[in-house]
Amino acid sequence: MKLNTNRSLRNLVFAAVCLALCLVLPFLTGQVPQIGNMLCPMHLPVLLAGFLCGPWWALAVGLIAPVLRHILFPMPPLHSALAMSFELLTYGVVSGLLYRALPKKAGNIYLSLIGAMLAGRVVWGIAACVIFGAFGKGFSWAIFVAGAFTNAVPGIILQLIIVPLLVMALNKSGMFND
């Protein structure tokens, strides 16, 4: 019983830290306007939450972070925040589920990460199409490709480097081995 309580508390605290990072990181990357948004700063903590505290905690972080950031700092715009919520919750759920299902090897960290990134971008495209349409904003295939892939290349590279390194380091420390 005590082990489950400790694990639950650890996951709650880690999810709260990831949520806080989702709120703060955009301020840091926003200092470099040319590539600030391209770094996708809210994606990193949600992906990390999926690996380290599981799919359901990461779902909560991904769902809440963009809308809470919109409420507190009016960025991103509401239609973007709503679409991002679907994207980020997908990142958290898919990374957490794949990581839990696959053997704990470095290659599987990348497989889980790439699977989550692709699923999240597809979900974002679907959600954005519906939400942007409801807000009277245009959404096209070109906007999807630009938003999900072309403009996000720096963020994708950053995610592919940082997330696996952090997961491996934290696992090696023994902090997240169950």
Short mmCIF file of N, CA, C and O in Angstrom, two decimals, residues 46 57-68 81-82 84-86 88-90:
data_model
loop_
_atom_site.label_atom_id
_atom_site.label_comp_id
_atom_site.label_asym_id
_atom_site.label_seq_id
_atom_site.Cartn_x
_atom_site.Cartn_y
_atom_site.Cartn_z
N VAL A 46 4.95 17.68 -21.62
CA VAL A 46 3.85 16.72 -21.75
C VAL A 46 4.39 15.36 -22.19
O VAL A 46 4.00 14.32 -21.66
N TRP A 57 -1.86 10.75 -16.17
CA TRP A 57 -1.38 12.02 -15.63
C TRP A 57 -0.98 12.94 -16.78
O TRP A 57 -1.25 14.14 -16.76
N ALA A 58 -0.31 12.40 -17.78
CA ALA A 58 0.12 13.20 -18.92
C ALA A 58 -1.08 13.71 -19.72
O ALA A 58 -1.05 14.82 -20.24
N LEU A 59 -2.13 12.90 -19.81
CA LEU A 59 -3.36 13.36 -20.46
C LEU A 59 -3.87 14.62 -19.76
O LEU A 59 -4.23 15.61 -20.41
N ALA A 60 -3.89 14.59 -18.43
CA ALA A 60 -4.37 15.76 -17.67
C ALA A 60 -3.49 16.98 -17.92
O ALA A 60 -3.99 18.09 -18.14
N VAL A 61 -2.18 16.79 -17.91
CA VAL A 61 -1.26 17.91 -18.15
C VAL A 61 -1.48 18.47 -19.55
O VAL A 61 -1.60 19.69 -19.73
N GLY A 62 -1.56 17.60 -20.54
CA GLY A 62 -1.74 18.04 -21.93
C GLY A 62 -3.07 18.73 -22.17
O GLY A 62 -3.15 19.69 -22.92
N LEU A 63 -4.10 18.24 -21.53
CA LEU A 63 -5.43 18.83 -21.69
C LEU A 63 -5.50 20.22 -21.06
O LEU A 63 -6.04 21.16 -21.64
N ILE A 64 -4.92 20.36 -19.89
CA ILE A 64 -5.04 21.59 -19.10
C ILE A 64 -4.08 22.69 -19.55
O ILE A 64 -4.45 23.87 -19.59
N ALA A 65 -2.85 22.34 -19.87
CA ALA A 65 -1.79 23.33 -20.08
C ALA A 65 -2.12 24.44 -21.09
O ALA A 65 -2.01 25.62 -20.76
N PRO A 66 -2.52 24.13 -22.33
CA PRO A 66 -2.75 25.22 -23.29
C PRO A 66 -3.91 26.14 -22.89
O PRO A 66 -3.81 27.36 -23.03
N VAL A 67 -4.98 25.55 -22.36
CA VAL A 67 -6.14 26.37 -21.97
C VAL A 67 -5.80 27.22 -20.74
O VAL A 67 -6.14 28.41 -20.68
N LEU A 68 -5.09 26.64 -19.78
CA LEU A 68 -4.68 27.40 -18.60
C LEU A 68 -3.73 28.53 -19.00
O LEU A 68 -3.85 29.66 -18.50
N ALA A 81 -5.35 27.20 -28.56
CA ALA A 81 -5.21 26.51 -27.28
C ALA A 81 -6.08 25.26 -27.23
O ALA A 81 -5.65 24.20 -26.75
N LEU A 82 -7.29 25.36 -27.75
CA LEU A 82 -8.19 24.20 -27.75
C LEU A 82 -7.64 23.08 -28.63
O LEU A 82 -7.63 21.91 -28.24
N MET A 84 -4.52 22.66 -29.48
CA MET A 84 -3.31 22.17 -28.82
C MET A 84 -3.62 21.22 -27.67
O MET A 84 -2.87 20.27 -27.42
N SER A 85 -4.72 21.47 -26.97
CA SER A 85 -5.10 20.58 -25.87
C SER A 85 -5.29 19.15 -26.38
O SER A 85 -4.83 18.19 -25.74
N PHE A 86 -5.96 19.00 -27.51
CA PHE A 86 -6.15 17.68 -28.09
C PHE A 86 -4.82 17.07 -28.51
O PHE A 86 -4.58 15.87 -28.32
N LEU A 88 -1.73 17.80 -27.33
CA LEU A 88 -0.87 17.49 -26.19
C LEU A 88 -1.40 16.33 -25.35
O LEU A 88 -0.61 15.52 -24.88
N LEU A 89 -2.71 16.24 -25.20
CA LEU A 89 -3.22 15.09 -24.44
C LEU A 89 -2.92 13.80 -25.20
O LEU A 89 -2.63 12.77 -24.58
N THR A 90 -2.94 13.86 -26.51
CA THR A 90 -2.58 12.68 -27.32
C THR A 90 -1.11 12.34 -27.13
O THR A 90 -0.76 11.16 -26.99
#
